[in-house]
Coordinates of C-alpha atoms (C1' of nucleotides) in Angstrom, one line a residue:
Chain A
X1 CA -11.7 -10.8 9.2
X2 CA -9.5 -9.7 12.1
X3 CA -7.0 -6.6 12.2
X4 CA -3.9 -9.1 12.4
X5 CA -5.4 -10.7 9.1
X6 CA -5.4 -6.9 7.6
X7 CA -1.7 -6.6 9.0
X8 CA -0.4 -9.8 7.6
X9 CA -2.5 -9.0 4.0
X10 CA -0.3 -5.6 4.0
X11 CA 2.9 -6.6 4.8
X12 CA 3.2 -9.2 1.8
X13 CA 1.9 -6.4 -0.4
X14 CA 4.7 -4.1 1.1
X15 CA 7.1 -6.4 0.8
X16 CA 6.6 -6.8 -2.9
X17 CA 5.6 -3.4 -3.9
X18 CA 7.0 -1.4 -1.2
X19 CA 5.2 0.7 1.2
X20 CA 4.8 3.8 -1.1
X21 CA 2.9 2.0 -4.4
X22 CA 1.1 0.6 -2.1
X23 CA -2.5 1.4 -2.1
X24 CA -5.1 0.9 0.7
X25 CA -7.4 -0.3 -2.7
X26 CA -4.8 -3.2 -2.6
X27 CA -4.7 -4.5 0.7
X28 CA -8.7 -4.3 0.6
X29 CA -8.7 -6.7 -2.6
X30 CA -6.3 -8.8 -0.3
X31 CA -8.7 -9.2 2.3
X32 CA -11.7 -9.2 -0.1
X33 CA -13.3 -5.8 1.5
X34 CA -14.3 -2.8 0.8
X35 CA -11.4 -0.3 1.1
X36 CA -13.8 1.9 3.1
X37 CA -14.2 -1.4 5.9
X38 CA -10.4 -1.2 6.6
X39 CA -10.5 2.1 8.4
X40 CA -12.8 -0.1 11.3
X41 CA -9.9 -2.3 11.9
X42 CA -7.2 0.6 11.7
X43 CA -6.4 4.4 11.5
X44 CA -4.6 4.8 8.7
X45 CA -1.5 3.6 6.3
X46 CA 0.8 4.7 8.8
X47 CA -0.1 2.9 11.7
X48 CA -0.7 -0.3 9.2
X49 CA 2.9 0.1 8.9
X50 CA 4.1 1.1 12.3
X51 CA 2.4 -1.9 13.7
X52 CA 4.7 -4.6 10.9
X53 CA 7.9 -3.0 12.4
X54 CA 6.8 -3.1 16.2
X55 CA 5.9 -6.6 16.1
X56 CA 8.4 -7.4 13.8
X57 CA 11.2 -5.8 16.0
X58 CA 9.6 -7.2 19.6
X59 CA 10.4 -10.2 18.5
X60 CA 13.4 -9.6 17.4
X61 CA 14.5 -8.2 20.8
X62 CA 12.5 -10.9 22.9
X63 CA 14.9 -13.9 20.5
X64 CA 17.8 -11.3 21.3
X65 CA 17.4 -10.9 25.1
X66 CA 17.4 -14.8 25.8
X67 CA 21.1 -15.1 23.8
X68 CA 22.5 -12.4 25.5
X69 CA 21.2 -13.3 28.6
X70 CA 22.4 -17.3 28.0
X71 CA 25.6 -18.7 30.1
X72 CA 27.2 -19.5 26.7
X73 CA 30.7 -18.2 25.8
X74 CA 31.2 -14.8 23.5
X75 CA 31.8 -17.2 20.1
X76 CA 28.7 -19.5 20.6
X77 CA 26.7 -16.2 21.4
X78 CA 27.6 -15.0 18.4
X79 CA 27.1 -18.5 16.5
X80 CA 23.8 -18.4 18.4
X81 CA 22.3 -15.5 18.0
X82 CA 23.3 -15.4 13.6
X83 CA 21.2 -19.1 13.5
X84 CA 18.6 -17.0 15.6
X85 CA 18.3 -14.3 13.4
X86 CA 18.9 -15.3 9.7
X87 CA 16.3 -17.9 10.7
X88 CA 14.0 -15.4 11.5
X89 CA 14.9 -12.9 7.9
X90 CA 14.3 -16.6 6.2
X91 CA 11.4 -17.5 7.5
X92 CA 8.7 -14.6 7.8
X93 CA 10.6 -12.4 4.9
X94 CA 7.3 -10.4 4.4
X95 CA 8.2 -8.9 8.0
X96 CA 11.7 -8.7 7.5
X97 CA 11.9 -6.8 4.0
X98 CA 9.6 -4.8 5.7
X99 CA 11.2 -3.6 8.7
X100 CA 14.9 -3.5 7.6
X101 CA 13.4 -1.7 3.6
X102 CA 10.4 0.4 4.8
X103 CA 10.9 2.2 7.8
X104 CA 12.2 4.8 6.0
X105 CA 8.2 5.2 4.9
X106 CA 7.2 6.3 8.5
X107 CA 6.1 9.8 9.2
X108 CA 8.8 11.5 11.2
X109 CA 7.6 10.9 14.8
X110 CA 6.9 7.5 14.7
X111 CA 10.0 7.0 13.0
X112 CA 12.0 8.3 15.4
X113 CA 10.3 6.1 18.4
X114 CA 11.1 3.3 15.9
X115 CA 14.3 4.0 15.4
X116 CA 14.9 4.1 19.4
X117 CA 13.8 0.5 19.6
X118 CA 15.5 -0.5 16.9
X119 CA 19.0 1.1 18.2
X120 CA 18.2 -1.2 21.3
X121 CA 18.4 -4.0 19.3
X122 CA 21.6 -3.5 17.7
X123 CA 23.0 -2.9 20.9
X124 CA 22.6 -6.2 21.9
X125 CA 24.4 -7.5 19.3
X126 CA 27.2 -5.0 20.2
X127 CA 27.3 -6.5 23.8
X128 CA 28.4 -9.9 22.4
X129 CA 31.1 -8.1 20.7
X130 CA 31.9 -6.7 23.5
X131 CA 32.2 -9.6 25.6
X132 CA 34.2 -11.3 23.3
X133 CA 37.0 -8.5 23.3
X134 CA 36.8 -8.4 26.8
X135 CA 37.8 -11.7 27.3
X136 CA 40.1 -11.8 24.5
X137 CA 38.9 -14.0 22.9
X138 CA 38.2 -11.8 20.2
X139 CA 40.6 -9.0 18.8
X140 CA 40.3 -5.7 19.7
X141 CA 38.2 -4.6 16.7
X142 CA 36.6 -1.9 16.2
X143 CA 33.4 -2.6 18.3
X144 CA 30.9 -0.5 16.3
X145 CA 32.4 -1.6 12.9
X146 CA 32.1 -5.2 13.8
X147 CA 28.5 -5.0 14.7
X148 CA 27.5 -3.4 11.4
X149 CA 29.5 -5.7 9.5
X150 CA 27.5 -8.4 11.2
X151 CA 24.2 -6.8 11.0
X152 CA 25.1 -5.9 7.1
X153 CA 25.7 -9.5 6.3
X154 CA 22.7 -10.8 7.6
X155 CA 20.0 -8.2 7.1
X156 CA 21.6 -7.7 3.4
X157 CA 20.2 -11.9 2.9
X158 CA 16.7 -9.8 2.2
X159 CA 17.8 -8.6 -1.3
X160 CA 18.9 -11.9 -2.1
X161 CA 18.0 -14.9 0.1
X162 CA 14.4 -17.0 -2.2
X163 CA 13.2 -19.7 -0.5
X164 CA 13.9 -23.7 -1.6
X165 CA 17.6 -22.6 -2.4
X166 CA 20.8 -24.2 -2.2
X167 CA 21.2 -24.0 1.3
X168 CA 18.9 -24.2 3.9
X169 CA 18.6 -21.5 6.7
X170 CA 20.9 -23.1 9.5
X171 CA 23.8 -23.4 6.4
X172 CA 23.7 -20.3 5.4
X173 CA 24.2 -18.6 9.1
X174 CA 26.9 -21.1 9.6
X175 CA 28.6 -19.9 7.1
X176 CA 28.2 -16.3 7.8
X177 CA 30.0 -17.0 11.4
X178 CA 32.7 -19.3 10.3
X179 CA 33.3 -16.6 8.0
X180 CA 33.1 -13.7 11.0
X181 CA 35.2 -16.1 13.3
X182 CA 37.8 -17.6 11.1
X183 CA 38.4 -14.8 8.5
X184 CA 39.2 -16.0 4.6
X185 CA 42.8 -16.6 5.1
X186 CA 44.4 -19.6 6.2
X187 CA 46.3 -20.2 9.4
X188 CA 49.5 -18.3 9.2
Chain B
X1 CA 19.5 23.3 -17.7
X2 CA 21.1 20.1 -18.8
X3 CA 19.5 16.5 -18.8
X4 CA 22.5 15.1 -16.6
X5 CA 21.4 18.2 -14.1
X6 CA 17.8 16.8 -13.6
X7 CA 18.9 13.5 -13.2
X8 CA 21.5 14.4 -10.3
X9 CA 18.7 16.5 -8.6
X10 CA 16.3 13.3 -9.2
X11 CA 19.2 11.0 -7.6
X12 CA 18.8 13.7 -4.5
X13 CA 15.5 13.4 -3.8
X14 CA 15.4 9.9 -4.8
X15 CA 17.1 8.9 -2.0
X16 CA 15.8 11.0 1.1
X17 CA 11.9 10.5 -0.1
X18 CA 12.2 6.9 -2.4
X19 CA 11.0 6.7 -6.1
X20 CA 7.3 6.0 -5.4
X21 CA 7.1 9.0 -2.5
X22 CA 9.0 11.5 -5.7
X23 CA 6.8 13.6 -7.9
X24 CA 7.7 14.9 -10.9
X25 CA 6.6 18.3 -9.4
X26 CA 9.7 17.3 -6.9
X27 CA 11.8 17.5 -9.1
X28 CA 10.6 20.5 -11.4
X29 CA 11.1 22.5 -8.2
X30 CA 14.8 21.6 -7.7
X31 CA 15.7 22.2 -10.9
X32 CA 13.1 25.2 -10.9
X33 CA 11.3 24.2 -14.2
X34 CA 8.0 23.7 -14.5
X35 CA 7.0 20.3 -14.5
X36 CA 5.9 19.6 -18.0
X37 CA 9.3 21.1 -19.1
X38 CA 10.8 18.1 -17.6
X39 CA 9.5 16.5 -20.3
X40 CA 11.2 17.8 -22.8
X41 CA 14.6 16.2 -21.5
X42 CA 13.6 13.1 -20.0
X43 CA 11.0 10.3 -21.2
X44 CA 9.4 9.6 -18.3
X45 CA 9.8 9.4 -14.8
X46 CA 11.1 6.0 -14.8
X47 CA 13.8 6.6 -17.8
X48 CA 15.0 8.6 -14.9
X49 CA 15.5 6.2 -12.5
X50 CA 17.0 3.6 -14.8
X51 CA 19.5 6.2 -16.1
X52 CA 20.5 6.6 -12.6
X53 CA 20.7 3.1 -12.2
X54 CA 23.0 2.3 -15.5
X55 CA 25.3 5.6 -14.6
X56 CA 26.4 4.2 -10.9
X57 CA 26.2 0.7 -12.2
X58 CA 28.9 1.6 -15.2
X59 CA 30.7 3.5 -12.7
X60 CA 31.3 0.0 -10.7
X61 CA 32.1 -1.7 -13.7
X62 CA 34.9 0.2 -14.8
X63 CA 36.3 0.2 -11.3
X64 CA 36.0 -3.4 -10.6
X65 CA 37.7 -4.4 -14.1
X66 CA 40.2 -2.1 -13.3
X67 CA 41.3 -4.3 -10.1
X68 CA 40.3 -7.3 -11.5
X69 CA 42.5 -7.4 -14.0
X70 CA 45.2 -5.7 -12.1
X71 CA 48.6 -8.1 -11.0
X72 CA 47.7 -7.7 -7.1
X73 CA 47.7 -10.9 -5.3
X74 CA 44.2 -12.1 -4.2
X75 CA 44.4 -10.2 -0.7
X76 CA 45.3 -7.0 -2.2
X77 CA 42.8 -7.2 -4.6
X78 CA 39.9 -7.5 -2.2
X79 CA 41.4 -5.1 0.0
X80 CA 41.8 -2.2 -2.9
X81 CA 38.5 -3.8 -4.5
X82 CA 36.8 -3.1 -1.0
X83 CA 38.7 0.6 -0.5
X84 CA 37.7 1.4 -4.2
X85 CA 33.4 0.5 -3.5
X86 CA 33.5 2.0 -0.4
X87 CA 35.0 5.1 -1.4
X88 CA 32.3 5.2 -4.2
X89 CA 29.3 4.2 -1.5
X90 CA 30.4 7.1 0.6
X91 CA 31.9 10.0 -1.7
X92 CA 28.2 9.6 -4.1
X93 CA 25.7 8.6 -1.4
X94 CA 22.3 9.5 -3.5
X95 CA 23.7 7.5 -6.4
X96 CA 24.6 4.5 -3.9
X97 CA 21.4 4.7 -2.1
X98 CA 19.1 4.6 -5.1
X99 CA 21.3 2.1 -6.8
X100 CA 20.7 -0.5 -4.2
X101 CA 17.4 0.4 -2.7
X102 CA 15.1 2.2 -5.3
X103 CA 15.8 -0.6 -8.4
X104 CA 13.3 -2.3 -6.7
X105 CA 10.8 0.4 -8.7
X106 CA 12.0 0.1 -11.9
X107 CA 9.0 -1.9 -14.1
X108 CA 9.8 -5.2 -14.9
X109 CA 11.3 -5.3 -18.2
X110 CA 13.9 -2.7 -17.1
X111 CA 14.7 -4.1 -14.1
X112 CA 15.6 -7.4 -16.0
X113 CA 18.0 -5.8 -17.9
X114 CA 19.2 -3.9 -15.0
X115 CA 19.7 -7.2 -13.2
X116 CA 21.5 -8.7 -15.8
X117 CA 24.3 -6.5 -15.6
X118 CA 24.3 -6.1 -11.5
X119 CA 24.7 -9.7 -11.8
X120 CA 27.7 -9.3 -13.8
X121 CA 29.0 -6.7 -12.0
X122 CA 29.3 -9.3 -8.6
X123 CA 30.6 -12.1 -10.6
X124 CA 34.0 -9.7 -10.9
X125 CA 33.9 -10.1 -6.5
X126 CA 33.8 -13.7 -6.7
X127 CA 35.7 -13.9 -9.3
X128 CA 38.8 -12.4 -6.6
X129 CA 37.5 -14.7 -3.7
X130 CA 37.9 -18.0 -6.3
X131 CA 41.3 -16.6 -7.1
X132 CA 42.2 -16.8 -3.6
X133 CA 40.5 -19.8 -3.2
X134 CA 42.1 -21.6 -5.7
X135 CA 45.7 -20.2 -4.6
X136 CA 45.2 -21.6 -1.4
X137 CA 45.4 -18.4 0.2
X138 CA 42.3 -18.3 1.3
X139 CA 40.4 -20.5 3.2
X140 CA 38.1 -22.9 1.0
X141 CA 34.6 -21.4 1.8
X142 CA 31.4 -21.3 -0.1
X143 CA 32.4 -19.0 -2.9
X144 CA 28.9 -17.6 -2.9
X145 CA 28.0 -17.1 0.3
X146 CA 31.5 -15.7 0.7
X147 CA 30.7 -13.2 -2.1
X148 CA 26.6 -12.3 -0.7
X149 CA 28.5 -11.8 2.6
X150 CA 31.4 -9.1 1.1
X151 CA 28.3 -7.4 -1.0
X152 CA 26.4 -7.4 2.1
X153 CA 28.2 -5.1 4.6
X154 CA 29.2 -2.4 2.2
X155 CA 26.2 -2.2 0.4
X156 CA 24.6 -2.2 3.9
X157 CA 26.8 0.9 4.8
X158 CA 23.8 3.0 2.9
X159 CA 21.6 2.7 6.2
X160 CA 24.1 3.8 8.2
X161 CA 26.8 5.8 7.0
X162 CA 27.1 10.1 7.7
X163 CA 29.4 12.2 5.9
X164 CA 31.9 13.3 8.4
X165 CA 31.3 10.5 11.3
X166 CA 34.1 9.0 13.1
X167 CA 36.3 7.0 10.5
X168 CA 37.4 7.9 6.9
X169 CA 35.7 6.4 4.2
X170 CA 39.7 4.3 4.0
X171 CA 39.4 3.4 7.6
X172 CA 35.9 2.2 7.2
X173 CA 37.3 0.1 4.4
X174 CA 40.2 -1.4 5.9
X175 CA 38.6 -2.4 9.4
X176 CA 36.1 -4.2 6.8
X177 CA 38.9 -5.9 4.7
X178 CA 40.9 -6.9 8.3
X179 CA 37.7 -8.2 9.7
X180 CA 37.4 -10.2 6.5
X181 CA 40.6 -11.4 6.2
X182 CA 41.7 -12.0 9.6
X183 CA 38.0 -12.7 11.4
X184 CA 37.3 -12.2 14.9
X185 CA 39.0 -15.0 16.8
X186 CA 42.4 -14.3 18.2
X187 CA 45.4 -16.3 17.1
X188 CA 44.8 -19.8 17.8
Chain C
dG1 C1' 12.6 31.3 -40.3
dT2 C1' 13.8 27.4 -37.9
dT3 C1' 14.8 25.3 -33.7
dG4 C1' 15.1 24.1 -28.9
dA5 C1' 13.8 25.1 -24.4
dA6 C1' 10.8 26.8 -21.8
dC7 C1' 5.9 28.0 -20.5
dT8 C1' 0.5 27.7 -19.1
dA9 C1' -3.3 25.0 -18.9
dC10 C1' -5.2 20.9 -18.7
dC11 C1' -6.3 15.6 -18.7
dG12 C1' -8.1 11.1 -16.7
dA13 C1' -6.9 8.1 -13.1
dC14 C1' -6.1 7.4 -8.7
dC15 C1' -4.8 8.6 -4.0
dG16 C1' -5.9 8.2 1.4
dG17 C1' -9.6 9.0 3.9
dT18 C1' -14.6 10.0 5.4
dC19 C1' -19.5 9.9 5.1
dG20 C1' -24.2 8.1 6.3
dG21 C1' -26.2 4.0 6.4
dT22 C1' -27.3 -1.1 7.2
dA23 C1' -27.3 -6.3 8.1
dG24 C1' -27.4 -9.2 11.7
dG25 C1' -26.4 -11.2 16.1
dG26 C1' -26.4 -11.1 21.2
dA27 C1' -28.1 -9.2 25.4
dA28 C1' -31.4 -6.9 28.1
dA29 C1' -36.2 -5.6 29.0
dA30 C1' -41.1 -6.6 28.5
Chain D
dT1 C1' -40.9 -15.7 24.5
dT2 C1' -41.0 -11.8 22.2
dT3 C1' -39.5 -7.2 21.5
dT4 C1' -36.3 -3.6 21.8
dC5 C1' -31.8 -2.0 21.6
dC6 C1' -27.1 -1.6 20.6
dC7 C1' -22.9 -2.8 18.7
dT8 C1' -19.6 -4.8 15.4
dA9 C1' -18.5 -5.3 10.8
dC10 C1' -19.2 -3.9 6.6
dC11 C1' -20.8 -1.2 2.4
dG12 C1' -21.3 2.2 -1.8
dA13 C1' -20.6 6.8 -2.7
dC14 C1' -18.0 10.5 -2.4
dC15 C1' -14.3 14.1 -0.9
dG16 C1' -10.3 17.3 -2.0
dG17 C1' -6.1 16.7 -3.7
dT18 C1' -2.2 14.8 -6.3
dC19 C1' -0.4 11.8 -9.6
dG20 C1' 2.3 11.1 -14.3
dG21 C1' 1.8 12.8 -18.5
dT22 C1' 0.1 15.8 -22.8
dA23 C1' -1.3 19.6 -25.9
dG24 C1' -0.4 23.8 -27.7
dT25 C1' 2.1 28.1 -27.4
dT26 C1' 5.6 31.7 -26.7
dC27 C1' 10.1 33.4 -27.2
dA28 C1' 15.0 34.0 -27.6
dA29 C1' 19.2 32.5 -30.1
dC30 C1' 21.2 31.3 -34.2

DNA sequence: GTTGAACTACCGACCGGTCGGTAGGGAAAA
DNA sequence: TTTTCCCTACCGACCGGTCGGTAGTTCAAC
């Protein structure tokens, strides 16, 4: 039994209970100990918790970093970097729900330091944004509104997205930026 | 002290603390009863919540029919539709916030029946998009996705919206409906 | 005198977390 | 090769405190 195993355990748990009716009695039945052997592997709730959202966001950043960084043009950035991401809220939703539903749990010091991190992410997407307008290829939007459209969109999949549906993962984000691109009218 | 009073003051704290992190000694204190008196207007701590849930949710209803069955064309519709949910989202942010994150709590025969009727509540947005769709005004997109996507940045305003930030709760609408409408891409 | 709204006092269950203790395996000392 | 020692991983029992909820009572208004 390892502390990641205890990590993993508590973030499907979270996910489906939330963070709050959660209890350490729980995740201990997860991992078939006592609740009492948890506190070896780690110091408390909180920093079970903390620990989901800074993994969960590194790697976000670290997928972000290499699409931002790319040669591609402003559009395929953006195409890019929605496959990147919806593939990720698809494919390990335990740490997704998690991070974009619970972070609200966090006592208020580490949620602050989280929420530093995660402001550094978004910014990233904002850069593509950015670029795009810059090069007018895009319109002159407003910068900030288009990036919370496009993180709404995505991170809103949580709440809705089950696994085995209709369309797979790659569909859905292509979607989402044909729809960001193009708009729903037709050419005028 | 009316029933409707705890229930506002439950929607408060509700939404800065979540369901699971409320007592019903919370709530006794803002309403400055003592706990067990609570009792006497409410059922139960979750009768609360759902009673929040139905109000908002009825709220919705009633607007969306309103521009449903109004004679806009299809991109006025989703334009007022959008003005008319974000202007709810913003002007009643405890009820918003505990609408779409804290139904998650609700035990699982009320949430069923609380589903139901969300459910029906979005069929009246994709009802507007197929209107447009099917008018050949707008583009022929995946009607659901389409509809998940709309949902998806407003409802995601929650996270990030402040009373008094930069843009009106009409400006925030309408750069949403343009980016919607009109997507990012410049005039080909 | 009935009623509704409030109170005090209390319940059993469970919470996150800590305690002292121990089984067992690997390394160092004899 | 045997003995000693230490360390990791785990355990059962327990802590003070809080939870949602209940029982029974008081008291003012009608």
């Amino acid at each position: 039994m390892s502390r990641s195993d205890i990590i993993q355990a508590a973030a499907q748990i979270f996910r489906k209970k939330g963070f709050h009716a959660t209890s350490m009695q729980d995740i201990a039945n997860a991992v078939k100990l006592q609740k009492a052997s948890i506190y070896h592997h780690v110091e408390s709730k909180q920093e079970i918790l903390f620990t989901i959202l800074e993994d969960a966001l590194n790697l976000l950043i670290g997928d972000m970093r290499a699409v931002v960084d790319s040669d591609l043009k402003p559009k395929e950035k953006l195409r890019l970097a929605m496959q990147v991401y919806v593939g990720r809220l698809t494919g390990d939703a335990d740490l997704a729900t998690v991070l974009l539903l619970e972070y609200r749990n966090l006592e208020k010091k580490l949620r602050t330091r989280h929420s530093v991190r995660r402001d550094r992410y978004e910014a990233l997407w904002r850069k593509i944004i950015e670029e795009g307008v810059d090069q007018g290829v895009f319109r002159s939007v407003d910068i900030s509104i288009a990036t919370f459209a496009i993180m709404g969109v995505q991170n809103w999949m949580i709440t809705w997205y089950r696994e085995g549906g209709r369309l797979s993962a790659l569909e859905l984000s292509d979607n989402f930026s044909e729809l960001f691109l193009s708009g729903l009218l037709v050419e005028k």
